[in-house]
PDB file of C-alpha atoms in Angstrom:
ATOM      1  CA  MET A  23     -13.172  22.958 -37.310  1.00 52.00           C
ATOM      2  CA  ASN A  24     -11.159  20.155 -38.212  1.00 56.00           C
ATOM      3  CA  LYS A  25      -8.451  22.122 -38.241  1.00 57.00           C
ATOM      4  CA  ASN A  26      -8.653  23.345 -34.986  1.00 60.00           C
ATOM      5  CA  LYS A  27      -9.422  19.777 -33.754  1.00 57.00           C
ATOM      6  CA  SER A  28      -5.876  18.829 -34.823  1.00 56.00           C
ATOM      7  CA  GLN A  29      -4.232  21.594 -33.299  1.00 59.00           C
ATOM      8  CA  SER A  30      -5.602  20.812 -30.120  1.00 65.00           C
ATOM      9  CA  ALA A  31      -4.749  17.061 -30.539  1.00 59.00           C
ATOM     10  CA  ALA A  32      -1.177  18.237 -31.388  1.00 60.00           C
ATOM     11  CA  GLY A  33      -1.338  20.498 -28.357  1.00 66.00           C
ATOM     12  CA  ARG A  34      -2.361  17.888 -26.267  1.00 72.00           C
ATOM     13  CA  ALA A  35       0.236  15.492 -27.266  1.00 66.00           C
ATOM     14  CA  VAL A  36       2.962  17.876 -26.702  1.00 73.00           C
ATOM     15  CA  LYS A  37       1.371  18.413 -23.282  1.00 75.00           C
ATOM     16  CA  ASP A  38       1.401  14.783 -22.383  1.00 69.00           C
ATOM     17  CA  TYR A  39       5.031  14.614 -23.797  1.00 74.00           C
ATOM     18  CA  PHE A  40       6.546  17.134 -21.303  1.00 74.00           C
ATOM     19  CA  SER A  41       4.370  16.398 -18.427  1.00 72.00           C
ATOM     20  CA  GLN A  42       5.896  11.982 -18.962  1.00 73.00           C
ATOM     21  CA  ASN A  43       9.151  13.061 -19.394  1.00 75.00           C
ATOM     22  CA  TRP A  44       9.937  16.434 -17.300  1.00 81.00           C
ATOM     23  CA  GLY A  45      12.108  14.279 -15.581  1.00 80.00           C
ATOM     24  CA  ILE A  46      14.682  13.241 -17.912  1.00 84.00           C
ATOM     25  CA  LEU A  47      14.165  16.449 -19.997  1.00 86.00           C
ATOM     26  CA  ALA A  48      15.455  18.057 -16.922  1.00 88.00           C
ATOM     27  CA  GLY A  49      18.341  15.874 -16.544  1.00 86.00           C
ATOM     28  CA  LEU A  50      18.869  16.371 -20.279  1.00 88.00           C
ATOM     29  CA  GLY A  51      18.987  20.393 -20.071  1.00 91.00           C
ATOM     30  CA  ILE A  52      21.478  20.287 -16.623  1.00 89.00           C
ATOM     31  CA  LEU A  53      23.987  18.070 -18.565  1.00 89.00           C
ATOM     32  CA  ILE A  54      23.880  20.550 -21.576  1.00 90.00           C
ATOM     33  CA  ILE A  55      24.243  23.698 -18.971  1.00 92.00           C
ATOM     34  CA  VAL A  56      27.278  21.883 -17.187  1.00 89.00           C
ATOM     35  CA  PHE A  57      29.273  20.634 -20.300  1.00 91.00           C
ATOM     36  CA  SER A  58      28.583  23.907 -21.839  1.00 91.00           C
ATOM     37  CA  ILE A  59      30.051  25.552 -18.894  1.00 89.00           C
ATOM     38  CA  PHE A  60      33.158  22.966 -18.451  1.00 87.00           C
ATOM     39  CA  GLY A  61      33.383  20.978 -21.442  1.00 81.00           C
ATOM     40  CA  ASN A  62      36.132  22.530 -23.513  1.00 83.00           C
ATOM     41  CA  ASN A  63      34.247  23.276 -27.349  1.00 87.00           C
ATOM     42  CA  PHE A  64      30.887  21.384 -26.364  1.00 91.00           C
ATOM     43  CA  LEU A  65      28.949  23.866 -28.472  1.00 89.00           C
ATOM     44  CA  THR A  66      30.971  23.963 -31.659  1.00 91.00           C
ATOM     45  CA  GLN A  67      29.340  22.749 -34.547  1.00 91.00           C
ATOM     46  CA  LYS A  68      31.959  20.015 -35.118  1.00 91.00           C
ATOM     47  CA  ASN A  69      31.525  18.460 -31.701  1.00 93.00           C
ATOM     48  CA  LEU A  70      27.687  18.701 -31.813  1.00 93.00           C
ATOM     49  CA  LEU A  71      27.798  17.067 -35.338  1.00 93.00           C
ATOM     50  CA  ASN A  72      30.125  14.069 -33.855  1.00 92.00           C
ATOM     51  CA  LEU A  73      27.870  13.783 -30.959  1.00 94.00           C
ATOM     52  CA  LEU A  74      24.795  13.202 -33.173  1.00 94.00           C
ATOM     53  CA  ARG A  75      26.893  10.627 -35.021  1.00 93.00           C
ATOM     54  CA  THR A  76      27.717   8.707 -31.798  1.00 92.00           C
ATOM     55  CA  CYS A  77      23.938   9.142 -30.670  1.00 95.00           C
ATOM     56  CA  ALA A  78      22.990   7.795 -33.890  1.00 96.00           C
ATOM     57  CA  THR A  79      24.631   4.476 -33.853  1.00 94.00           C
ATOM     58  CA  ASN A  80      23.422   3.830 -30.319  1.00 95.00           C
ATOM     59  CA  CYS A  81      20.248   4.624 -31.557  1.00 97.00           C
ATOM     60  CA  TYR A  82      19.514   1.985 -34.033  1.00 97.00           C
ATOM     61  CA  LEU A  83      20.575  -0.426 -31.097  1.00 97.00           C
ATOM     62  CA  ALA A  84      18.304   1.155 -28.628  1.00 97.00           C
ATOM     63  CA  ILE A  85      15.220   0.745 -30.860  1.00 98.00           C
ATOM     64  CA  GLY A  86      15.685  -3.052 -31.197  1.00 97.00           C
ATOM     65  CA  VAL A  87      16.346  -2.998 -27.413  1.00 97.00           C
ATOM     66  CA  GLN A  88      13.390  -1.234 -26.325  1.00 97.00           C
ATOM     67  CA  MET A  89      11.168  -3.428 -28.349  1.00 97.00           C
ATOM     68  CA  ALA A  90      12.589  -6.462 -26.293  1.00 97.00           C
ATOM     69  CA  ILE A  91      12.334  -4.546 -23.341  1.00 96.00           C
ATOM     70  CA  ILE A  92       8.468  -3.695 -23.930  1.00 97.00           C
ATOM     71  CA  LEU A  93       8.064  -7.543 -24.276  1.00 96.00           C
ATOM     72  CA  ALA A  94       9.500  -8.021 -20.839  1.00 94.00           C
ATOM     73  CA  GLY A  95      12.750  -9.338 -22.445  1.00 96.00           C
ATOM     74  CA  ILE A  96      15.955  -8.249 -23.314  1.00 97.00           C
ATOM     75  CA  ASP A  97      18.719  -8.225 -26.313  1.00 97.00           C
ATOM     76  CA  LEU A  98      22.024  -8.220 -25.413  1.00 97.00           C
ATOM     77  CA  THR A  99      23.534  -9.045 -29.075  1.00 97.00           C
ATOM     78  CA  GLY A 100      23.813  -5.629 -30.568  1.00 95.00           C
ATOM     79  CA  GLY A 101      27.160  -4.863 -29.956  1.00 96.00           C
ATOM     80  CA  ALA A 102      28.839  -8.214 -31.040  1.00 97.00           C
ATOM     81  CA  LEU A 103      26.487  -8.518 -33.949  1.00 98.00           C
ATOM     82  CA  ALA A 104      27.436  -5.117 -35.246  1.00 97.00           C
ATOM     83  CA  ALA A 105      30.856  -6.137 -35.059  1.00 97.00           C
ATOM     84  CA  LEU A 106      30.266  -9.125 -36.928  1.00 98.00           C
ATOM     85  CA  SER A 107      27.985  -7.450 -39.606  1.00 98.00           C
ATOM     86  CA  GLY A 108      30.824  -5.009 -40.362  1.00 97.00           C
ATOM     87  CA  VAL A 109      33.465  -7.611 -40.749  1.00 97.00           C
ATOM     88  CA  MET A 110      31.339  -9.338 -42.893  1.00 97.00           C
ATOM     89  CA  THR A 111      30.616  -6.401 -45.292  1.00 97.00           C
ATOM     90  CA  VAL A 112      34.479  -5.372 -45.499  1.00 97.00           C
ATOM     91  CA  ALA A 113      35.320  -8.817 -46.379  1.00 96.00           C
ATOM     92  CA  ALA A 114      32.564  -9.401 -48.596  1.00 96.00           C
ATOM     93  CA  PHE A 115      33.774  -6.549 -51.287  1.00 95.00           C
ATOM     94  CA  GLN A 116      37.455  -6.382 -50.149  1.00 94.00           C
ATOM     95  CA  TRP A 117      38.514 -10.268 -49.876  1.00 94.00           C
ATOM     96  CA  TRP A 118      35.286 -12.201 -52.040  1.00 93.00           C
ATOM     97  CA  GLY A 119      35.382  -9.342 -54.741  1.00 91.00           C
ATOM     98  CA  MET A 120      31.403  -8.759 -53.963  1.00 94.00           C
ATOM     99  CA  PRO A 121      29.729  -5.482 -55.288  1.00 96.00           C
ATOM    100  CA  VAL A 122      29.730  -2.860 -52.372  1.00 96.00           C
ATOM    101  CA  GLN A 123      25.523  -2.594 -52.338  1.00 96.00           C
ATOM    102  CA  ILE A 124      25.536  -6.612 -52.438  1.00 97.00           C
ATOM    103  CA  ALA A 125      28.069  -6.853 -49.551  1.00 97.00           C
ATOM    104  CA  VAL A 126      25.772  -4.073 -47.474  1.00 97.00           C
ATOM    105  CA  VAL A 127      22.553  -6.154 -48.048  1.00 97.00           C
ATOM    106  CA  LEU A 128      24.980  -9.007 -46.615  1.00 97.00           C
ATOM    107  CA  GLY A 129      25.602  -7.231 -43.362  1.00 97.00           C
ATOM    108  CA  VAL A 130      22.246  -6.313 -42.983  1.00 98.00           C
ATOM    109  CA  LEU A 131      21.144  -9.922 -43.773  1.00 98.00           C
ATOM    110  CA  ILE A 132      23.009 -11.349 -41.113  1.00 98.00           C
ATOM    111  CA  GLY A 133      21.583  -9.335 -38.568  1.00 98.00           C
ATOM    112  CA  LEU A 134      18.179 -10.489 -39.854  1.00 98.00           C
ATOM    113  CA  VAL A 135      19.196 -14.299 -39.430  1.00 98.00           C
ATOM    114  CA  ILE A 136      20.700 -13.667 -36.118  1.00 98.00           C
ATOM    115  CA  GLY A 137      17.889 -11.928 -34.844  1.00 98.00           C
ATOM    116  CA  PHE A 138      15.573 -14.469 -36.498  1.00 98.00           C
ATOM    117  CA  LEU A 139      17.481 -17.085 -34.339  1.00 98.00           C
ATOM    118  CA  ASN A 140      17.355 -15.155 -31.132  1.00 98.00           C
ATOM    119  CA  GLY A 141      13.586 -14.983 -31.316  1.00 98.00           C
ATOM    120  CA  PHE A 142      12.749 -18.566 -32.690  1.00 98.00           C
ATOM    121  CA  ILE A 143      15.112 -19.611 -29.635  1.00 98.00           C
ATOM    122  CA  VAL A 144      13.297 -17.401 -27.273  1.00 97.00           C
ATOM    123  CA  ALA A 145       9.511 -18.334 -28.722  1.00 97.00           C
ATOM    124  CA  TYR A 146       9.840 -22.078 -28.830  1.00 97.00           C
ATOM    125  CA  THR A 147      12.285 -23.242 -26.289  1.00 96.00           C
ATOM    126  CA  GLY A 148      11.201 -21.018 -23.596  1.00 93.00           C
ATOM    127  CA  ILE A 149      14.868 -20.136 -22.679  1.00 96.00           C
ATOM    128  CA  HIS A 150      14.986 -16.857 -20.831  1.00 96.00           C
ATOM    129  CA  PRO A 151      16.075 -14.129 -23.614  1.00 97.00           C
ATOM    130  CA  PHE A 152      19.221 -12.960 -21.251  1.00 97.00           C
ATOM    131  CA  VAL A 153      20.494 -16.492 -21.737  1.00 97.00           C
ATOM    132  CA  VAL A 154      19.844 -16.748 -25.556  1.00 98.00           C
ATOM    133  CA  THR A 155      21.086 -13.216 -26.462  1.00 98.00           C
ATOM    134  CA  LEU A 156      24.080 -13.372 -23.872  1.00 97.00           C
ATOM    135  CA  ALA A 157      25.300 -16.905 -25.523  1.00 98.00           C
ATOM    136  CA  MET A 158      24.573 -15.292 -29.124  1.00 98.00           C
ATOM    137  CA  GLN A 159      26.749 -12.664 -28.386  1.00 97.00           C
ATOM    138  CA  SER A 160      29.633 -14.754 -27.392  1.00 97.00           C
ATOM    139  CA  ILE A 161      28.835 -16.777 -30.756  1.00 97.00           C
ATOM    140  CA  CYS A 162      28.868 -13.441 -32.897  1.00 98.00           C
ATOM    141  CA  ARG A 163      32.068 -11.970 -31.228  1.00 97.00           C
ATOM    142  CA  GLY A 164      33.949 -15.261 -31.713  1.00 97.00           C
ATOM    143  CA  THR A 165      32.925 -15.533 -35.428  1.00 97.00           C
ATOM    144  CA  ALA A 166      33.552 -12.177 -36.129  1.00 97.00           C
ATOM    145  CA  TYR A 167      37.404 -12.869 -34.688  1.00 97.00           C
ATOM    146  CA  LEU A 168      37.574 -15.892 -36.913  1.00 97.00           C
ATOM    147  CA  VAL A 169      36.531 -14.513 -39.887  1.00 96.00           C
ATOM    148  CA  ALA A 170      38.861 -11.162 -39.481  1.00 95.00           C
ATOM    149  CA  ASN A 171      41.679 -13.733 -38.191  1.00 93.00           C
ATOM    150  CA  GLY A 172      41.830 -11.486 -35.046  1.00 92.00           C
ATOM    151  CA  SER A 173      42.551  -8.275 -37.129  1.00 94.00           C
ATOM    152  CA  PRO A 174      40.889  -5.400 -38.687  1.00 94.00           C
ATOM    153  CA  VAL A 175      39.627  -6.019 -41.856  1.00 94.00           C
ATOM    154  CA  THR A 176      40.515  -2.535 -43.924  1.00 93.00           C
ATOM    155  CA  ALA A 177      38.479  -0.943 -46.696  1.00 88.00           C
ATOM    156  CA  TYR A 178      41.032   0.444 -48.836  1.00 81.00           C
ATOM    157  CA  GLY A 179      39.804   3.584 -50.336  1.00 79.00           C
ATOM    158  CA  ASN A 180      36.093   2.807 -51.380  1.00 86.00           C
ATOM    159  CA  ASP A 181      34.245   6.151 -51.886  1.00 89.00           C
ATOM    160  CA  ALA A 182      30.978   4.468 -52.228  1.00 92.00           C
ATOM    161  CA  PHE A 183      31.158   2.630 -49.116  1.00 95.00           C
ATOM    162  CA  ALA A 184      32.536   5.488 -47.147  1.00 94.00           C
ATOM    163  CA  VAL A 185      29.769   7.545 -47.941  1.00 96.00           C
ATOM    164  CA  ILE A 186      27.408   5.688 -45.981  1.00 96.00           C
ATOM    165  CA  GLY A 187      28.972   6.603 -42.481  1.00 95.00           C
ATOM    166  CA  GLN A 188      30.784   9.610 -43.407  1.00 94.00           C
ATOM    167  CA  GLY A 189      28.647  11.297 -45.939  1.00 94.00           C
ATOM    168  CA  SER A 190      26.360  14.005 -44.948  1.00 94.00           C
ATOM    169  CA  LEU A 191      23.314  15.759 -46.519  1.00 93.00           C
ATOM    170  CA  GLY A 192      24.215  19.624 -46.229  1.00 90.00           C
ATOM    171  CA  PRO A 193      25.701  19.583 -42.784  1.00 92.00           C
ATOM    172  CA  VAL A 194      23.528  16.866 -41.132  1.00 95.00           C
ATOM    173  CA  PRO A 195      25.510  13.530 -41.126  1.00 96.00           C
ATOM    174  CA  LEU A 196      23.843  10.538 -42.875  1.00 97.00           C
ATOM    175  CA  PRO A 197      23.713   8.338 -39.600  1.00 97.00           C
ATOM    176  CA  VAL A 198      21.601  10.903 -38.158  1.00 97.00           C
ATOM    177  CA  ILE A 199      19.425  11.262 -41.205  1.00 97.00           C
ATOM    178  CA  TYR A 200      19.267   7.286 -40.755  1.00 97.00           C
ATOM    179  CA  MET A 201      18.537   7.719 -36.825  1.00 97.00           C
ATOM    180  CA  ILE A 202      15.797  10.102 -37.618  1.00 97.00           C
ATOM    181  CA  ILE A 203      14.016   8.016 -40.432  1.00 97.00           C
ATOM    182  CA  PHE A 204      14.324   4.807 -38.002  1.00 98.00           C
ATOM    183  CA  LEU A 205      12.865   7.035 -35.050  1.00 97.00           C
ATOM    184  CA  VAL A 206       9.938   7.808 -37.112  1.00 97.00           C
ATOM    185  CA  LEU A 207       9.045   4.499 -38.701  1.00 97.00           C
ATOM    186  CA  ASP A 208       9.324   3.067 -34.993  1.00 97.00           C
ATOM    187  CA  PHE A 209       6.951   5.166 -34.051  1.00 96.00           C
ATOM    188  CA  LEU A 210       4.440   4.701 -36.564  1.00 97.00           C
ATOM    189  CA  PHE A 211       5.136   1.016 -36.300  1.00 97.00           C
ATOM    190  CA  LEU A 212       4.732   0.665 -32.281  1.00 96.00           C
ATOM    191  CA  ASN A 213       1.496   3.461 -32.210  1.00 94.00           C
ATOM    192  CA  LYS A 214      -0.212   3.063 -35.497  1.00 94.00           C
ATOM    193  CA  THR A 215      -0.137  -0.601 -36.164  1.00 96.00           C
ATOM    194  CA  LYS A 216      -1.981  -3.663 -35.128  1.00 96.00           C
ATOM    195  CA  THR A 217       1.092  -5.570 -34.410  1.00 97.00           C
ATOM    196  CA  GLY A 218       2.745  -2.496 -32.438  1.00 96.00           C
ATOM    197  CA  ARG A 219      -0.146  -2.577 -30.026  1.00 96.00           C
ATOM    198  CA  TYR A 220       0.219  -6.722 -30.015  1.00 97.00           C
ATOM    199  CA  ILE A 221       3.958  -6.078 -28.898  1.00 97.00           C
ATOM    200  CA  TYR A 222       2.781  -3.667 -25.832  1.00 97.00           C
ATOM    201  CA  ALA A 223       0.068  -6.420 -24.962  1.00 97.00           C
ATOM    202  CA  VAL A 224       2.298  -9.218 -25.183  1.00 97.00           C
ATOM    203  CA  GLY A 225       4.654  -7.444 -22.865  1.00 95.00           C
ATOM    204  CA  GLY A 226       2.175  -6.120 -20.336  1.00 94.00           C
ATOM    205  CA  ASN A 227       0.387  -9.854 -19.820  1.00 94.00           C
ATOM    206  CA  GLU A 228       1.312 -12.357 -22.419  1.00 95.00           C
ATOM    207  CA  VAL A 229      -0.976 -14.803 -20.929  1.00 94.00           C
ATOM    208  CA  SER A 230      -4.007 -12.565 -21.643  1.00 95.00           C
ATOM    209  CA  ALA A 231      -2.504 -11.711 -24.868  1.00 95.00           C
ATOM    210  CA  ARG A 232      -2.684 -15.378 -25.807  1.00 95.00           C
ATOM    211  CA  PHE A 233      -6.007 -16.019 -24.845  1.00 94.00           C
ATOM    212  CA  SER A 234      -6.989 -12.914 -26.940  1.00 94.00           C
ATOM    213  CA  GLY A 235      -5.805 -14.789 -29.850  1.00 95.00           C
ATOM    214  CA  ILE A 236      -2.799 -13.021 -30.358  1.00 96.00           C
ATOM    215  CA  ASN A 237       0.195 -15.114 -31.991  1.00 97.00           C
ATOM    216  CA  VAL A 238       3.119 -14.257 -29.049  1.00 97.00           C
ATOM    217  CA  LYS A 239       5.401 -16.559 -30.817  1.00 97.00           C
ATOM    218  CA  LYS A 240       5.197 -14.552 -34.078  1.00 97.00           C
ATOM    219  CA  ILE A 241       5.722 -11.135 -31.976  1.00 98.00           C
ATOM    220  CA  LYS A 242       8.535 -12.412 -30.403  1.00 98.00           C
ATOM    221  CA  ILE A 243      10.172 -13.713 -33.359  1.00 98.00           C
ATOM    222  CA  LEU A 244       9.606 -10.248 -35.088  1.00 98.00           C
ATOM    223  CA  VAL A 245      10.516  -8.078 -32.301  1.00 98.00           C
ATOM    224  CA  TRP A 246      14.031  -9.650 -31.916  1.00 98.00           C
ATOM    225  CA  THR A 247      14.475 -10.097 -36.036  1.00 98.00           C
ATOM    226  CA  ILE A 248      14.146  -6.025 -36.059  1.00 98.00           C
ATOM    227  CA  SER A 249      16.676  -6.053 -33.592  1.00 98.00           C
ATOM    228  CA  GLY A 250      18.865  -7.786 -35.285  1.00 98.00           C
ATOM    229  CA  ILE A 251      18.393  -5.936 -38.426  1.00 98.00           C
ATOM    230  CA  LEU A 252      19.124  -2.687 -36.904  1.00 98.00           C
ATOM    231  CA  ALA A 253      22.396  -4.275 -34.933  1.00 98.00           C
ATOM    232  CA  GLY A 254      23.482  -5.674 -38.631  1.00 98.00           C
ATOM    233  CA  PHE A 255      22.688  -2.290 -40.217  1.00 98.00           C
ATOM    234  CA  CYS A 256      24.812  -0.507 -37.294  1.00 97.00           C
ATOM    235  CA  GLY A 257      27.381  -2.666 -37.945  1.00 97.00           C
ATOM    236  CA  VAL A 258      27.879  -1.419 -41.687  1.00 97.00           C
ATOM    237  CA  VAL A 259      27.633   2.055 -40.709  1.00 97.00           C
ATOM    238  CA  LEU A 260      30.230   1.746 -38.357  1.00 96.00           C
ATOM    239  CA  ALA A 261      32.860  -0.175 -40.597  1.00 96.00           C
ATOM    240  CA  SER A 262      32.117   2.783 -43.062  1.00 96.00           C
ATOM    241  CA  ARG A 263      32.991   5.532 -40.277  1.00 94.00           C
ATOM    242  CA  LEU A 264      35.941   3.726 -39.207  1.00 93.00           C
ATOM    243  CA  ALA A 265      36.843   2.442 -42.728  1.00 93.00           C
ATOM    244  CA  SER A 266      37.408  -1.219 -41.567  1.00 95.00           C
ATOM    245  CA  GLY A 267      35.637  -4.225 -40.285  1.00 95.00           C
ATOM    246  CA  GLN A 268      36.640  -4.521 -36.753  1.00 95.00           C
ATOM    247  CA  PRO A 269      35.681  -7.586 -34.613  1.00 96.00           C
ATOM    248  CA  ALA A 270      36.577  -5.473 -31.263  1.00 94.00           C
ATOM    249  CA  THR A 271      34.048  -2.846 -32.306  1.00 93.00           C
ATOM    250  CA  GLY A 272      30.733  -2.388 -30.393  1.00 91.00           C
ATOM    251  CA  GLU A 273      31.917  -3.799 -27.162  1.00 91.00           C
ATOM    252  CA  GLY A 274      29.433  -2.317 -24.239  1.00 88.00           C
ATOM    253  CA  TYR A 275      26.957  -1.052 -26.566  1.00 93.00           C
ATOM    254  CA  GLU A 276      24.079  -2.928 -25.731  1.00 93.00           C
ATOM    255  CA  THR A 277      24.948  -1.539 -22.453  1.00 91.00           C
ATOM    256  CA  ASP A 278      24.614   1.994 -24.011  1.00 93.00           C
ATOM    257  CA  ALA A 279      21.326   0.720 -25.512  1.00 95.00           C
ATOM    258  CA  ILE A 280      19.810  -0.777 -22.425  1.00 94.00           C
ATOM    259  CA  ALA A 281      20.613   2.505 -20.305  1.00 91.00           C
ATOM    260  CA  ALA A 282      19.019   4.779 -22.856  1.00 93.00           C
ATOM    261  CA  ALA A 283      15.897   2.804 -23.298  1.00 94.00           C
ATOM    262  CA  VAL A 284      15.184   2.498 -19.426  1.00 91.00           C
ATOM    263  CA  LEU A 285      16.219   6.290 -18.951  1.00 90.00           C
ATOM    264  CA  GLY A 286      13.819   6.732 -21.318  1.00 90.00           C
ATOM    265  CA  GLY A 287      11.174   5.355 -19.229  1.00 88.00           C
ATOM    266  CA  THR A 288      10.875   1.504 -20.882  1.00 92.00           C
ATOM    267  CA  SER A 289       9.629  -0.724 -17.938  1.00 90.00           C
ATOM    268  CA  PHE A 290      11.727  -4.180 -17.450  1.00 89.00           C
ATOM    269  CA  PHE A 291       8.217  -5.305 -16.209  1.00 89.00           C
ATOM    270  CA  GLY A 292       7.090  -5.188 -19.906  1.00 92.00           C
ATOM    271  CA  GLY A 293       4.529  -3.403 -21.571  1.00 92.00           C
ATOM    272  CA  THR A 294       5.588   0.303 -21.102  1.00 91.00           C
ATOM    273  CA  GLY A 295       7.882   2.360 -23.555  1.00 92.00           C
ATOM    274  CA  SER A 296       7.751   5.136 -25.978  1.00 92.00           C
ATOM    275  CA  VAL A 297       9.871   6.343 -28.661  1.00 95.00           C
ATOM    276  CA  GLY A 298       9.931  10.167 -27.513  1.00 92.00           C
ATOM    277  CA  GLY A 299      11.434   8.613 -23.995  1.00 92.00           C
ATOM    278  CA  LEU A 300      13.942   6.667 -26.046  1.00 95.00           C
ATOM    279  CA  LEU A 301      15.395   9.617 -28.010  1.00 95.00           C
ATOM    280  CA  ILE A 302      16.070  11.556 -24.853  1.00 93.00           C
ATOM    281  CA  GLY A 303      17.716   8.719 -23.197  1.00 93.00           C
ATOM    282  CA  VAL A 304      19.864   8.085 -26.205  1.00 95.00           C
ATOM    283  CA  LEU A 305      20.727  11.852 -26.156  1.00 94.00           C
ATOM    284  CA  ILE A 306      21.551  11.623 -22.600  1.00 92.00           C
ATOM    285  CA  ILE A 307      24.017   8.679 -22.819  1.00 92.00           C
ATOM    286  CA  GLY A 308      25.693  10.635 -25.754  1.00 93.00           C
ATOM    287  CA  LEU A 309      26.209  13.798 -24.104  1.00 92.00           C
ATOM    288  CA  ILE A 310      27.759  11.924 -20.673  1.00 90.00           C
ATOM    289  CA  SER A 311      30.435  10.448 -23.259  1.00 90.00           C
ATOM    290  CA  ASN A 312      31.017  13.222 -25.282  1.00 91.00           C
ATOM    291  CA  GLY A 313      30.744  16.023 -22.286  1.00 91.00           C
ATOM    292  CA  LEU A 314      32.915  13.795 -20.011  1.00 89.00           C
ATOM    293  CA  ASN A 315      35.791  13.170 -22.796  1.00 89.00           C
ATOM    294  CA  LEU A 316      35.980  16.890 -23.649  1.00 89.00           C
ATOM    295  CA  MET A 317      36.369  17.560 -19.564  1.00 89.00           C
ATOM    296  CA  HIS A 318      39.043  15.020 -19.789  1.00 86.00           C
ATOM    297  CA  VAL A 319      37.433  12.699 -17.338  1.00 85.00           C
ATOM    298  CA  ASN A 320      38.900   8.974 -17.307  1.00 85.00           C
ATOM    299  CA  SER A 321      36.648   7.184 -20.070  1.00 80.00           C
ATOM    300  CA  TYR A 322      36.690   4.519 -17.428  1.00 84.00           C
ATOM    301  CA  TRP A 323      34.287   6.595 -15.210  1.00 85.00           C
ATOM    302  CA  GLN A 324      31.906   6.327 -18.324  1.00 82.00           C
ATOM    303  CA  PHE A 325      31.398   2.562 -17.668  1.00 83.00           C
ATOM    304  CA  VAL A 326      30.708   3.309 -13.760  1.00 88.00           C
ATOM    305  CA  LEU A 327      28.273   6.075 -14.245  1.00 85.00           C
ATOM    306  CA  LYS A 328      26.328   4.062 -17.149  1.00 82.00           C
ATOM    307  CA  GLY A 329      26.058   1.126 -14.567  1.00 86.00           C
ATOM    308  CA  ILE A 330      24.902   3.753 -11.901  1.00 87.00           C
ATOM    309  CA  ILE A 331      22.316   5.282 -14.246  1.00 83.00           C
ATOM    310  CA  ILE A 332      20.902   1.461 -15.434  1.00 83.00           C
ATOM    311  CA  ILE A 333      20.373   0.753 -11.431  1.00 88.00           C
ATOM    312  CA  ALA A 334      18.704   3.820 -10.594  1.00 85.00           C
ATOM    313  CA  ALA A 335      16.501   4.049 -13.298  1.00 81.00           C
ATOM    314  CA  VAL A 336      15.493   0.268 -12.691  1.00 81.00           C
ATOM    315  CA  TYR A 337      14.810   0.831  -9.153  1.00 84.00           C
ATOM    316  CA  VAL A 338      12.553   3.945 -10.333  1.00 81.00           C
ATOM    317  CA  ASP A 339      10.670   1.537 -12.135  1.00 77.00           C
ATOM    318  CA  MET A 340      10.353  -0.909  -9.467  1.00 81.00           C
ATOM    319  CA  MET A 341       9.091   2.162  -7.147  1.00 82.00           C
ATOM    320  CA  LYS A 342       6.508   3.080  -9.406  1.00 76.00           C
ATOM    321  CA  GLN A 343       5.239  -0.544 -10.200  1.00 74.00           C
ATOM    322  CA  ARG A 344       4.877  -1.023  -6.304  1.00 78.00           C
ATOM    323  CA  LYS A 345       2.828   2.239  -6.327  1.00 77.00           C
ATOM    324  CA  GLN A 346       0.476   1.226  -8.732  1.00 71.00           C
ATOM    325  CA  ASN A 347       0.054  -2.374  -7.534  1.00 68.00           C
ATOM    326  CA  SER A 348      -0.698  -0.629  -4.199  1.00 72.00           C
ATOM    327  CA  ALA A 349      -3.405   1.367  -5.675  1.00 66.00           C
ATOM    328  CA  LYS A 350      -5.043  -1.260  -7.330  1.00 58.00           C
TER     329      LYS A 350
END
């Protein structure tokens, strides 16, 4: 009896997932077909694994950005914070003699501190998250250049560090394993914990959430701190993959993360967003970059296309909100 109930519940969950995301799933399928036909070596194992690696680093940032957007906020710090984290991590063991493990922890802690500062300023000053995280983006990028003296900090043949971003578990790259773990944790956190439900409640109606006893300031600090930790980890993985901490790395990464979140159905009005939708958004953004590169399309067109995608996705979200408001 219980087995039948669990199977029927799982069946309903799968049905709901496809009914809620059929549009972007269709778009994902169309992209796969187009790039399979016109993209040179698109379906090779080497290219697909490279695609997943690219999606993984975007996904780390997109998870944090999605939480911020669910709160009706934004986080623009991701790419610059990843650069700072990568530079500091490599500098820590290459220049300052720290053990690699301590250097990696330092890189993630930098993300935690910056994320906490973002959340604290947003929660206690009332300054809009766009302004706060845009300013912090500039601070992180400038600090990365200052620490690195404007040049990449090279990790000379350090195998223990290289394995973080270049290693694999069987055929699956470790960055993809990290991505899967983070997505599972994100799903459990948002859907199975009281704090996750509070995030949706604050994003849906902050005033009502406050009157219902939710500590809104605490929730905001937590969300931006999580986003910072993920950006810090992203920086460590990127530095490991590139075998260097590069202050210029991560430029435009926040755009990819935002595009993935809004494509996945996360509403800029707050209170809405799913992990399943986010994964599809991440895959679509990764496919666009990978497929256009294989088709030898000028890389600058990728920036144009991603900008169009964000505008279109936000417009569709606005139409949904207007339709819901008129129906009330």
